[in-house]
Amino acid sequence: MVIFYEKEVNKGIRSLSEEESRHCSQVLRHTSGDEIIVFDGKGGKHRAVLKGVSKKSCDFEVIESTIEPEKGFSIHLALAPTKNADRMEWMVEKLSEIGVDELTFLKTQHSERKNLRLDRLDKKAISAMKQSGSPFKLKINEMSSFQAFVCNQEADQKFIAHVSPKHEYLSTRLKTQKDVCILIGPEGDFSAEELQFAADQGFESISLGKNTLRTETAGFVACCLINSVNNF
């Protein structure tokens, strides 16, 4: 059964968004009385029946709900966006598929891009959530300055990945069932001042391997490693 997304799913009659309604009525040709599945992005899976169908609004009523429990750890990835927006869209899609919890884009000294179409990235996250069958949606935050972000992180484990042969691999430093925040720099890497600032705030420098990875690849690899350690 095709999955739809609506962030507010309560008792009574609710409506899908205009975009979801268009897909429901025009593409899938659903009619009143059909059953659908609605995810709320917060762990809720809702079986519902359509009560009214139009091009711009599809009303539904929930007939059964289940809540999937959260995993015992969280992943917050923060990185400097690449110049190529397509690479960020690819990354958001993959992070959503593997169950990353939160994503923040950083303004760093060597950042190549100062803004992003977050609405477009959010649509990618919703699409990937529905495709993967996970009822949890990747939370995508507004862009933040490096210093402001680093000062406000309280994860159990905090890492900053950058190019250096002397650092231990991330996989050797991870602990199971711990919330993780990891920083990935731009293609020009973090500046020496940023690395020191992060260290002063409790971030541990780590390596993601011998090869130099693109920003979006590094972010994806880091999150896969965290999932692997937690058998997720």
Coordinates of N, CA and C in Angstrom, one line a residue:
M1 N 0.8 -1.2 0.0 CA 0.0 0.0 0.0 C 0.9 1.2 0.0
V2 N 0.5 2.2 -0.8 CA 1.3 3.5 -0.9 C 1.2 4.3 0.4
I3 N 2.3 4.8 0.8 CA 2.4 5.6 2.1 C 2.3 7.1 1.8
F4 N 1.5 7.8 2.6 CA 1.4 9.2 2.5 C 2.0 9.9 3.8
Y5 N 2.3 11.2 3.7 CA 2.9 11.9 4.9 C 2.0 13.0 5.3
E6 N 1.7 13.1 6.6 CA 1.0 14.2 7.2 C 1.5 14.4 8.6
K7 N 2.2 15.5 8.9 CA 2.9 15.6 10.2 C 1.9 15.7 11.4
E8 N 0.7 16.2 11.1 CA -0.3 16.3 12.2 C -1.4 15.2 12.0
V9 N -1.4 14.1 12.7 CA -2.4 13.1 12.6 C -3.1 12.9 13.9
N10 N -4.3 13.4 14.1 CA -5.0 13.3 15.3 C -6.3 12.5 15.0
K11 N -7.1 12.3 16.1 CA -8.4 11.7 15.9 C -9.3 12.7 15.2
G12 N -10.3 12.1 14.5 CA -11.2 12.9 13.7 C -10.7 13.0 12.2
I13 N -11.4 13.9 11.5 CA -11.1 14.0 10.1 C -9.9 14.9 9.9
R14 N -8.9 14.5 9.1 CA -7.7 15.3 8.8 C -7.6 15.3 7.3
S15 N -6.7 16.2 6.8 CA -6.5 16.3 5.4 C -5.0 16.2 5.0
L16 N -4.7 15.5 3.9 CA -3.4 15.5 3.3 C -3.0 16.8 2.8
S17 N -1.8 17.1 2.7 CA -1.3 18.4 2.1 C -1.8 18.4 0.6
E18 N -1.7 19.6 0.0 CA -2.1 19.7 -1.4 C -1.3 18.9 -2.3
E19 N 0.0 18.8 -2.0 CA 0.9 18.0 -2.9 C 0.6 16.5 -2.7
E20 N 0.4 16.0 -1.5 CA 0.1 14.7 -1.2 C -1.3 14.3 -1.8
S21 N -2.2 15.3 -1.7 CA -3.6 15.1 -2.2 C -3.6 14.9 -3.7
R22 N -2.8 15.7 -4.3 CA -2.7 15.6 -5.8 C -2.2 14.3 -6.2
H23 N -1.2 13.8 -5.5 CA -0.6 12.4 -5.8 C -1.7 11.4 -5.5
C24 N -2.4 11.5 -4.4 CA -3.4 10.5 -4.1 C -4.6 10.5 -5.1
S25 N -5.1 11.6 -5.5 CA -6.2 11.7 -6.3 C -5.9 11.6 -7.8
Q26 N -4.9 12.3 -8.3 CA -4.6 12.4 -9.7 C -3.7 11.3 -10.2
V27 N -2.7 10.9 -9.4 CA -1.8 9.9 -9.9 C -2.3 8.5 -9.5
L28 N -2.6 8.3 -8.3 CA -3.1 7.0 -7.8 C -4.6 6.7 -8.0
R29 N -5.3 7.8 -8.3 CA -6.7 7.6 -8.6 C -7.5 7.0 -7.4
H30 N -7.1 7.4 -6.2 CA -7.9 6.9 -5.0 C -9.3 7.6 -5.0
T31 N -10.2 7.0 -4.4 CA -11.6 7.5 -4.2 C -12.0 7.4 -2.7
S32 N -13.1 8.0 -2.4 CA -13.6 7.9 -1.0 C -13.9 6.4 -0.7
G33 N -13.5 6.1 0.5 CA -13.7 4.7 1.0 C -12.4 3.8 0.9
D34 N -11.4 4.3 0.1 CA -10.2 3.6 0.0 C -9.4 3.7 1.3
E35 N -8.6 2.6 1.6 CA -7.7 2.7 2.7 C -6.3 3.2 2.3
I36 N -5.7 3.9 3.1 CA -4.3 4.4 2.9 C -3.5 4.3 4.2
I37 N -2.2 4.4 4.1 CA -1.3 4.4 5.2 C -0.7 5.8 5.3
V38 N -0.7 6.4 6.5 CA -0.2 7.8 6.7 C 0.9 7.7 7.8
F39 N 2.1 8.2 7.4 CA 3.2 8.4 8.4 C 3.2 9.8 8.9
D40 N 3.5 10.0 10.2 CA 3.5 11.4 10.7 C 5.0 11.9 10.9
G41 N 6.0 11.0 10.5 CA 7.4 11.4 10.6 C 7.9 11.4 12.0
K42 N 7.1 11.0 13.0 CA 7.5 11.0 14.4 C 7.4 9.6 15.0
G43 N 7.3 8.6 14.1 CA 7.2 7.2 14.5 C 5.8 6.6 14.4
G44 N 4.8 7.4 14.1 CA 3.4 6.9 14.0 C 3.1 6.4 12.6
K45 N 2.5 5.2 12.6 CA 2.0 4.6 11.4 C 0.5 4.5 11.5
H46 N -0.2 5.1 10.6 CA -1.7 5.2 10.8 C -2.4 4.6 9.6
R47 N -3.3 3.7 9.8 CA -4.1 3.1 8.8 C -5.4 4.0 8.8
A48 N -5.7 4.5 7.6 CA -6.8 5.4 7.5 C -7.7 5.1 6.3
V49 N -8.9 5.7 6.3 CA -9.8 5.6 5.2 C -10.1 6.9 4.7
L50 N -10.2 7.1 3.4 CA -10.4 8.3 2.7 C -11.9 8.7 2.9
K51 N -12.2 9.9 3.3 CA -13.6 10.4 3.5 C -14.0 11.4 2.4
G52 N -13.1 11.9 1.7 CA -13.4 12.9 0.7 C -12.2 13.1 -0.2
V53 N -12.3 13.1 -1.5 CA -11.1 13.1 -2.4 C -11.4 14.2 -3.4
S54 N -10.4 15.1 -3.5 CA -10.4 16.2 -4.5 C -9.0 16.4 -4.9
K55 N -8.8 17.2 -5.9 CA -7.4 17.5 -6.5 C -6.5 18.2 -5.4
K56 N -7.1 19.0 -4.6 CA -6.3 19.8 -3.7 C -6.4 19.4 -2.2
S57 N -7.4 18.5 -1.9 CA -7.6 18.1 -0.5 C -8.2 16.7 -0.5
C58 N -7.5 15.8 0.2 CA -8.0 14.5 0.5 C -8.1 14.3 2.0
D59 N -9.4 14.2 2.4 CA -9.7 14.0 3.8 C -9.6 12.5 4.2
F60 N -9.1 12.3 5.4 CA -9.0 10.9 5.9 C -9.3 10.8 7.3
E61 N -9.7 9.6 7.8 CA -10.0 9.3 9.2 C -9.2 8.1 9.6
V62 N -8.4 8.3 10.7 CA -7.6 7.2 11.2 C -8.5 6.1 11.8
I63 N -8.2 4.8 11.4 CA -8.9 3.7 12.0 C -8.0 2.8 12.9
E64 N -6.7 3.0 12.7 CA -5.8 2.2 13.5 C -4.4 2.9 13.5
S65 N -3.8 3.0 14.7 CA -2.5 3.6 14.8 C -1.5 2.7 15.6
T66 N -0.3 2.7 15.1 CA 0.8 2.1 15.9 C 2.0 3.0 15.9
I67 N 2.7 3.0 17.0 CA 3.9 3.8 17.2 C 5.1 3.0 17.3
E68 N 6.0 3.2 16.4 CA 7.3 2.5 16.4 C 8.2 3.1 17.4
P69 N 8.8 2.3 18.3 CA 9.7 2.8 19.3 C 11.0 3.4 18.7
E70 N 11.5 4.5 19.3 CA 12.7 5.1 18.8 C 13.9 4.1 19.1
K71 N 14.9 4.2 18.3 CA 16.1 3.4 18.6 C 16.8 4.0 19.8
G72 N 17.8 3.3 20.3 CA 18.4 3.7 21.6 C 19.5 4.7 21.4
F73 N 19.7 5.2 20.2 CA 20.7 6.2 20.0 C 20.2 7.2 18.9
S74 N 20.9 8.3 18.8 CA 20.5 9.3 17.7 C 21.8 9.7 17.0
I75 N 21.6 10.1 15.7 CA 22.7 10.6 14.9 C 22.4 12.0 14.5
H76 N 23.2 13.0 14.8 CA 23.1 14.4 14.3 C 24.3 14.7 13.5
L77 N 24.1 14.8 12.2 CA 25.2 15.1 11.2 C 25.2 16.6 10.9
A78 N 26.3 17.2 11.0 CA 26.4 18.6 10.7 C 27.6 18.8 9.7
L79 N 27.3 19.5 8.6 CA 28.4 19.6 7.6 C 28.2 20.8 6.7
A80 N 29.3 21.2 6.1 CA 29.3 22.4 5.2 C 28.7 21.9 3.8
P81 N 27.7 22.6 3.3 CA 27.1 22.2 2.0 C 28.1 22.4 0.9
T82 N 27.9 21.5 -0.1 CA 28.8 21.6 -1.3 C 28.2 22.6 -2.3
K83 N 29.1 23.0 -3.2 CA 28.6 23.9 -4.3 C 27.5 23.3 -5.1
N84 N 27.6 22.0 -5.4 CA 26.7 21.3 -6.2 C 25.5 20.9 -5.3
A85 N 24.3 21.5 -5.6 CA 23.1 21.2 -4.7 C 22.7 19.8 -5.0
D86 N 22.9 19.2 -6.1 CA 22.4 17.8 -6.4 C 23.1 16.9 -5.5
R87 N 24.3 17.1 -5.1 CA 25.0 16.2 -4.2 C 24.4 16.2 -2.8
M88 N 23.9 17.4 -2.4 CA 23.2 17.5 -1.1 C 21.9 16.8 -1.1
E89 N 21.2 16.8 -2.2 CA 19.9 16.1 -2.4 C 20.2 14.6 -2.3
W90 N 21.2 14.2 -3.0 CA 21.5 12.7 -3.0 C 21.8 12.3 -1.5
M91 N 22.6 13.1 -0.8 CA 23.0 12.8 0.6 C 21.7 12.7 1.5
V92 N 20.8 13.7 1.4 CA 19.6 13.7 2.2 C 18.8 12.5 1.9
E93 N 18.7 12.1 0.7 CA 17.9 10.9 0.4 C 18.5 9.7 1.1
K94 N 19.9 9.5 1.0 CA 20.5 8.4 1.6 C 20.5 8.4 3.1
L95 N 20.7 9.6 3.7 CA 20.6 9.7 5.1 C 19.2 9.3 5.6
S96 N 18.2 9.7 4.9 CA 16.8 9.3 5.3 C 16.6 7.8 5.2
E97 N 17.1 7.2 4.2 CA 17.0 5.8 4.0 C 17.6 5.0 5.1
I98 N 18.7 5.5 5.7 CA 19.4 4.7 6.7 C 19.0 5.1 8.1
G99 N 18.1 6.1 8.2 CA 17.6 6.4 9.6 C 18.3 7.4 10.4
V100 N 19.0 8.3 9.7 CA 19.7 9.4 10.4 C 18.6 10.4 11.0
D101 N 18.8 10.9 12.2 CA 17.8 11.6 12.9 C 17.8 13.1 12.5
E102 N 19.0 13.7 12.4 CA 19.0 15.2 12.3 C 20.2 15.6 11.4
L103 N 19.9 16.7 10.7 CA 21.0 17.2 9.8 C 21.0 18.7 9.9
T104 N 22.2 19.3 10.1 CA 22.4 20.7 10.1 C 23.5 21.1 9.1
F105 N 23.2 22.1 8.4 CA 24.3 22.7 7.5 C 25.0 23.8 8.1
L106 N 26.3 23.8 7.9 CA 27.2 24.7 8.6 C 27.8 25.8 7.7
K107 N 27.9 27.0 8.2 CA 28.7 28.0 7.6 C 30.1 28.0 8.2
T108 N 31.1 27.6 7.4 CA 32.4 27.5 7.9 C 33.3 28.5 7.1
Q109 N 34.6 28.6 7.6 CA 35.5 29.6 6.9 C 35.7 29.2 5.4
H110 N 35.7 27.9 5.1 CA 35.9 27.5 3.7 C 34.7 27.0 3.0
S111 N 33.5 27.4 3.5 CA 32.3 26.9 2.9 C 32.2 27.5 1.5
E112 N 31.7 26.7 0.5 CA 31.5 27.1 -0.8 C 30.1 27.6 -1.1
R113 N 29.1 27.3 -0.2 CA 27.7 27.7 -0.4 C 27.2 28.3 0.9
K114 N 26.5 29.4 0.8 CA 26.0 30.0 2.0 C 24.5 29.8 2.2
N115 N 23.8 29.2 1.2 CA 22.3 29.0 1.4 C 21.9 27.8 0.6
L116 N 20.8 27.2 1.0 CA 20.3 26.0 0.3 C 18.7 26.1 0.3
R117 N 18.2 25.4 -0.7 CA 16.7 25.2 -0.8 C 16.3 24.2 0.2
L118 N 16.1 24.5 1.4 CA 15.7 23.6 2.4 C 14.3 22.9 2.2
D119 N 13.4 23.7 1.5 CA 12.1 23.1 1.2 C 12.3 21.9 0.2
R120 N 13.2 22.1 -0.7 CA 13.4 21.0 -1.7 C 14.1 19.8 -1.0
L121 N 15.0 20.1 -0.1 CA 15.7 19.0 0.6 C 14.7 18.2 1.5
D122 N 13.7 19.0 2.1 CA 12.7 18.4 2.9 C 11.8 17.4 2.1
K123 N 11.5 17.8 0.9 CA 10.7 16.9 0.1 C 11.5 15.6 -0.3
K124 N 12.8 15.8 -0.4 CA 13.6 14.6 -0.7 C 13.6 13.7 0.6
A125 N 13.6 14.3 1.7 CA 13.6 13.5 3.0 C 12.3 12.8 3.1
I126 N 11.2 13.4 2.8 CA 9.8 12.8 2.9 C 9.7 11.6 1.9
S127 N 10.1 11.9 0.7 CA 10.1 10.8 -0.3 C 10.9 9.6 0.1
A128 N 12.1 9.8 0.6 CA 12.9 8.7 1.1 C 12.4 8.0 2.3
M129 N 11.7 8.8 3.2 CA 11.1 8.1 4.4 C 10.0 7.2 3.9
K130 N 9.2 7.6 3.0 CA 8.1 6.8 2.6 C 8.6 5.5 1.8
Q131 N 9.6 5.7 1.0 CA 10.2 4.6 0.2 C 10.8 3.6 1.1
S132 N 11.5 4.0 2.2 CA 12.2 3.1 3.1 C 11.3 2.4 4.0
G133 N 10.1 2.9 4.2 CA 9.1 2.3 5.2 C 9.4 2.7 6.6
S134 N 10.3 3.6 6.9 CA 10.5 4.1 8.2 C 9.6 5.3 8.5
P135 N 8.9 5.2 9.7 CA 8.0 6.3 10.0 C 8.6 7.6 10.6
F136 N 10.0 7.6 10.7 CA 10.7 8.7 11.2 C 11.3 9.5 10.1
K137 N 11.0 10.9 10.1 CA 11.5 11.7 9.1 C 12.8 12.4 9.5
L138 N 13.8 12.5 8.6 CA 15.0 13.2 8.9 C 14.7 14.7 9.2
K139 N 15.1 15.2 10.3 CA 14.9 16.6 10.6 C 16.0 17.4 10.0
I140 N 15.7 18.4 9.2 CA 16.7 19.3 8.5 C 16.6 20.7 9.1
N141 N 17.6 21.1 9.7 CA 17.6 22.4 10.4 C 18.1 23.5 9.4
E142 N 17.8 24.8 9.8 CA 18.3 25.9 9.2 C 19.8 26.0 9.3
M143 N 20.5 26.6 8.3 CA 21.9 26.7 8.3 C 22.4 27.5 9.5
S144 N 23.5 27.0 10.1 CA 24.0 27.6 11.3 C 25.5 28.0 11.2
S145 N 25.9 29.0 11.9 CA 27.3 29.3 11.9 C 28.0 28.2 12.7
F146 N 29.3 27.9 12.3 CA 30.0 26.8 12.9 C 30.1 27.0 14.4
Q147 N 30.5 28.2 14.8 CA 30.7 28.5 16.3 C 29.4 28.3 17.1
A148 N 28.3 28.8 16.5 CA 27.0 28.7 17.3 C 26.6 27.3 17.4
F149 N 26.8 26.5 16.4 CA 26.4 25.1 16.4 C 27.2 24.3 17.4
V150 N 28.5 24.5 17.3 CA 29.4 23.7 18.2 C 29.2 24.0 19.7
C151 N 28.9 25.2 20.0 CA 28.7 25.6 21.4 C 27.4 25.1 22.0
N152 N 26.5 24.6 21.2 CA 25.2 24.1 21.7 C 24.9 22.7 21.6
Q153 N 26.0 21.9 21.4 CA 25.8 20.4 21.3 C 26.1 19.7 22.6
E154 N 25.2 18.8 23.0 CA 25.3 18.0 24.2 C 25.2 16.5 24.0
A155 N 25.5 16.1 22.8 CA 25.5 14.6 22.6 C 26.5 13.9 23.4
D156 N 26.2 12.6 23.7 CA 27.1 11.8 24.5 C 28.5 11.7 23.8
Q157 N 28.5 11.6 22.5 CA 29.8 11.5 21.8 C 29.8 12.6 20.7
K158 N 30.9 13.4 20.7 CA 31.0 14.5 19.7 C 32.3 14.4 18.9
F159 N 32.2 14.3 17.6 CA 33.3 14.1 16.8 C 33.4 15.2 15.7
I160 N 34.7 15.4 15.3 CA 34.9 16.3 14.1 C 35.9 15.5 13.2
A161 N 35.4 15.3 12.0 CA 36.2 14.5 11.0 C 37.0 15.5 10.1
H162 N 38.3 15.2 9.9 CA 39.0 16.0 9.0 C 40.3 15.3 8.5
V163 N 40.9 15.8 7.5 CA 42.0 15.1 6.9 C 43.3 15.2 7.7
S164 N 43.7 14.1 8.3 CA 44.9 14.0 9.0 C 45.3 12.5 9.2
P165 N 46.5 12.1 9.0 CA 46.9 10.7 9.2 C 47.1 10.3 10.7
K166 N 47.0 11.2 11.6 CA 47.4 10.9 13.0 C 46.1 10.5 13.8
H167 N 44.9 10.8 13.3 CA 43.7 10.5 14.1 C 43.3 9.1 14.0
E168 N 42.6 8.6 15.1 CA 42.0 7.3 15.1 C 40.8 7.3 14.2
Y169 N 40.5 6.1 13.7 CA 39.3 5.9 12.9 C 38.0 6.1 13.8
L170 N 37.0 6.6 13.2 CA 35.7 6.8 13.9 C 35.2 5.4 14.5
S171 N 35.4 4.4 13.7 CA 34.8 3.1 14.1 C 35.5 2.6 15.4
T172 N 36.7 3.0 15.7 CA 37.3 2.6 16.9 C 37.0 3.4 18.2
R173 N 36.3 4.5 17.9 CA 36.0 5.4 19.0 C 34.5 5.4 19.4
L174 N 33.7 4.8 18.6 CA 32.3 4.8 18.8 C 31.9 3.8 20.0
K175 N 30.9 4.2 20.8 CA 30.3 3.4 21.8 C 28.8 3.1 21.4
T176 N 28.3 2.0 21.8 CA 27.0 1.6 21.4 C 25.9 2.4 22.3
Q177 N 24.8 2.6 21.7 CA 23.6 3.2 22.4 C 23.9 4.5 23.0
K178 N 24.7 5.3 22.2 CA 25.0 6.7 22.7 C 24.7 7.7 21.6
D179 N 24.1 8.8 21.9 CA 23.8 9.8 21.0 C 25.1 10.4 20.4
V180 N 25.1 10.6 19.1 CA 26.4 11.0 18.4 C 26.1 12.3 17.6
C181 N 27.0 13.2 17.7 CA 27.0 14.4 16.8 C 28.4 14.4 16.1
I182 N 28.3 14.5 14.8 CA 29.6 14.4 14.0 C 29.6 15.6 13.0
L183 N 30.8 16.2 12.9 CA 30.9 17.4 12.0 C 31.8 17.0 10.8
I184 N 31.4 17.4 9.6 CA 32.1 17.1 8.4 C 32.4 18.5 7.7
G185 N 33.6 18.7 7.3 CA 34.0 20.0 6.8 C 33.8 20.1 5.3
P186 N 34.0 21.3 4.8 CA 33.9 21.6 3.3 C 35.1 20.9 2.6
E187 N 35.1 21.0 1.3 CA 36.1 20.4 0.5 C 37.5 21.0 0.8
G188 N 37.6 22.2 1.3 CA 38.8 22.7 1.8 C 39.2 22.4 3.2
D189 N 38.3 21.6 3.8 CA 38.5 21.1 5.2 C 38.2 22.3 6.2
F190 N 38.2 22.0 7.5 CA 38.0 23.0 8.5 C 39.3 23.8 8.6
S191 N 39.2 25.0 9.1 CA 40.4 25.8 9.3 C 41.0 25.4 10.7
A192 N 42.3 25.7 10.9 CA 42.9 25.4 12.2 C 42.2 26.0 13.3
E193 N 41.7 27.2 13.1 CA 41.0 27.9 14.2 C 39.7 27.1 14.6
E194 N 39.0 26.6 13.5 CA 37.7 25.9 13.8 C 38.0 24.6 14.5
L195 N 39.1 23.9 14.1 CA 39.5 22.6 14.7 C 39.7 22.9 16.2
Q196 N 40.5 23.9 16.5 CA 40.8 24.2 17.9 C 39.5 24.6 18.7
F197 N 38.7 25.4 18.1 CA 37.4 25.8 18.7 C 36.6 24.6 19.1
A198 N 36.5 23.6 18.1 CA 35.7 22.4 18.3 C 36.3 21.6 19.5
A199 N 37.6 21.5 19.5 CA 38.3 20.7 20.5 C 38.0 21.3 21.9
D200 N 38.0 22.6 21.9 CA 37.7 23.3 23.2 C 36.3 23.1 23.7
Q201 N 35.4 22.7 22.8 CA 34.0 22.4 23.2 C 33.8 20.9 23.3
G202 N 34.8 20.1 23.4 CA 34.7 18.7 23.6 C 34.5 17.8 22.4
F203 N 34.8 18.3 21.2 CA 34.7 17.5 20.0 C 36.1 16.8 19.8
E204 N 36.0 15.5 19.5 CA 37.2 14.7 19.3 C 37.5 14.5 17.8
S205 N 38.7 14.8 17.4 CA 39.1 14.7 16.0 C 39.2 13.2 15.7
I206 N 38.6 12.8 14.5 CA 38.7 11.4 14.1 C 38.9 11.4 12.6
S207 N 39.3 10.2 12.1 CA 39.5 10.0 10.7 C 38.4 9.0 10.1
L208 N 38.0 9.2 8.9 CA 37.1 8.3 8.2 C 37.8 7.3 7.3
G209 N 39.1 7.3 7.3 CA 39.8 6.4 6.5 C 41.0 7.0 5.8
K210 N 41.8 6.3 5.0 CA 43.0 6.8 4.4 C 42.7 7.7 3.2
N211 N 41.6 7.4 2.5 CA 41.2 8.2 1.3 C 40.5 9.5 1.7
T212 N 40.7 10.5 0.9 CA 40.0 11.8 1.0 C 38.7 11.6 0.4
L213 N 37.6 11.8 1.2 CA 36.2 11.6 0.7 C 35.6 13.0 0.3
R214 N 34.7 13.0 -0.6 CA 33.9 14.2 -0.9 C 33.0 14.4 0.4
T215 N 32.5 15.6 0.5 CA 31.8 16.0 1.7 C 30.5 15.1 1.9
E216 N 29.8 14.9 0.8 CA 28.5 14.1 1.0 C 28.8 12.6 1.2
T217 N 29.9 12.2 0.6 CA 30.3 10.8 0.8 C 30.8 10.6 2.3
A218 N 31.5 11.5 2.8 CA 32.0 11.5 4.2 C 30.9 11.4 5.2
G219 N 29.9 12.3 4.9 CA 28.7 12.3 5.8 C 28.0 11.0 5.8
F220 N 27.8 10.4 4.6 CA 27.1 9.1 4.5 C 27.9 8.0 5.2
V221 N 29.2 8.0 4.9 CA 30.0 6.9 5.5 C 30.0 7.0 7.0
A222 N 30.1 8.2 7.5 CA 30.2 8.3 9.0 C 28.9 7.8 9.6
C223 N 27.7 8.1 9.0 CA 26.5 7.7 9.6 C 26.3 6.2 9.5
C224 N 26.8 5.6 8.4 CA 26.7 4.1 8.2 C 27.6 3.5 9.3
L225 N 28.7 4.0 9.6 CA 29.6 3.4 10.6 C 28.9 3.5 12.0
I226 N 28.2 4.6 12.3 CA 27.5 4.7 13.6 C 26.4 3.6 13.6
N227 N 25.6 3.5 12.6 CA 24.6 2.5 12.5 C 25.1 1.1 12.7
S228 N 26.3 0.8 12.0 CA 26.9 -0.5 12.1 C 27.3 -0.9 13.5
V229 N 27.9 0.0 14.2 CA 28.3 -0.2 15.6 C 27.1 -0.5 16.5
N230 N 26.0 0.1 16.2 CA 24.8 -0.1 16.9 C 23.9 -1.2 16.4
N231 N 24.4 -2.0 15.4 CA 23.6 -3.1 14.8 C 22.3 -2.6 14.3
F232 N 22.2 -1.4 13.7 CA 21.0 -0.9 13.2 C 21.0 -0.8 11.6

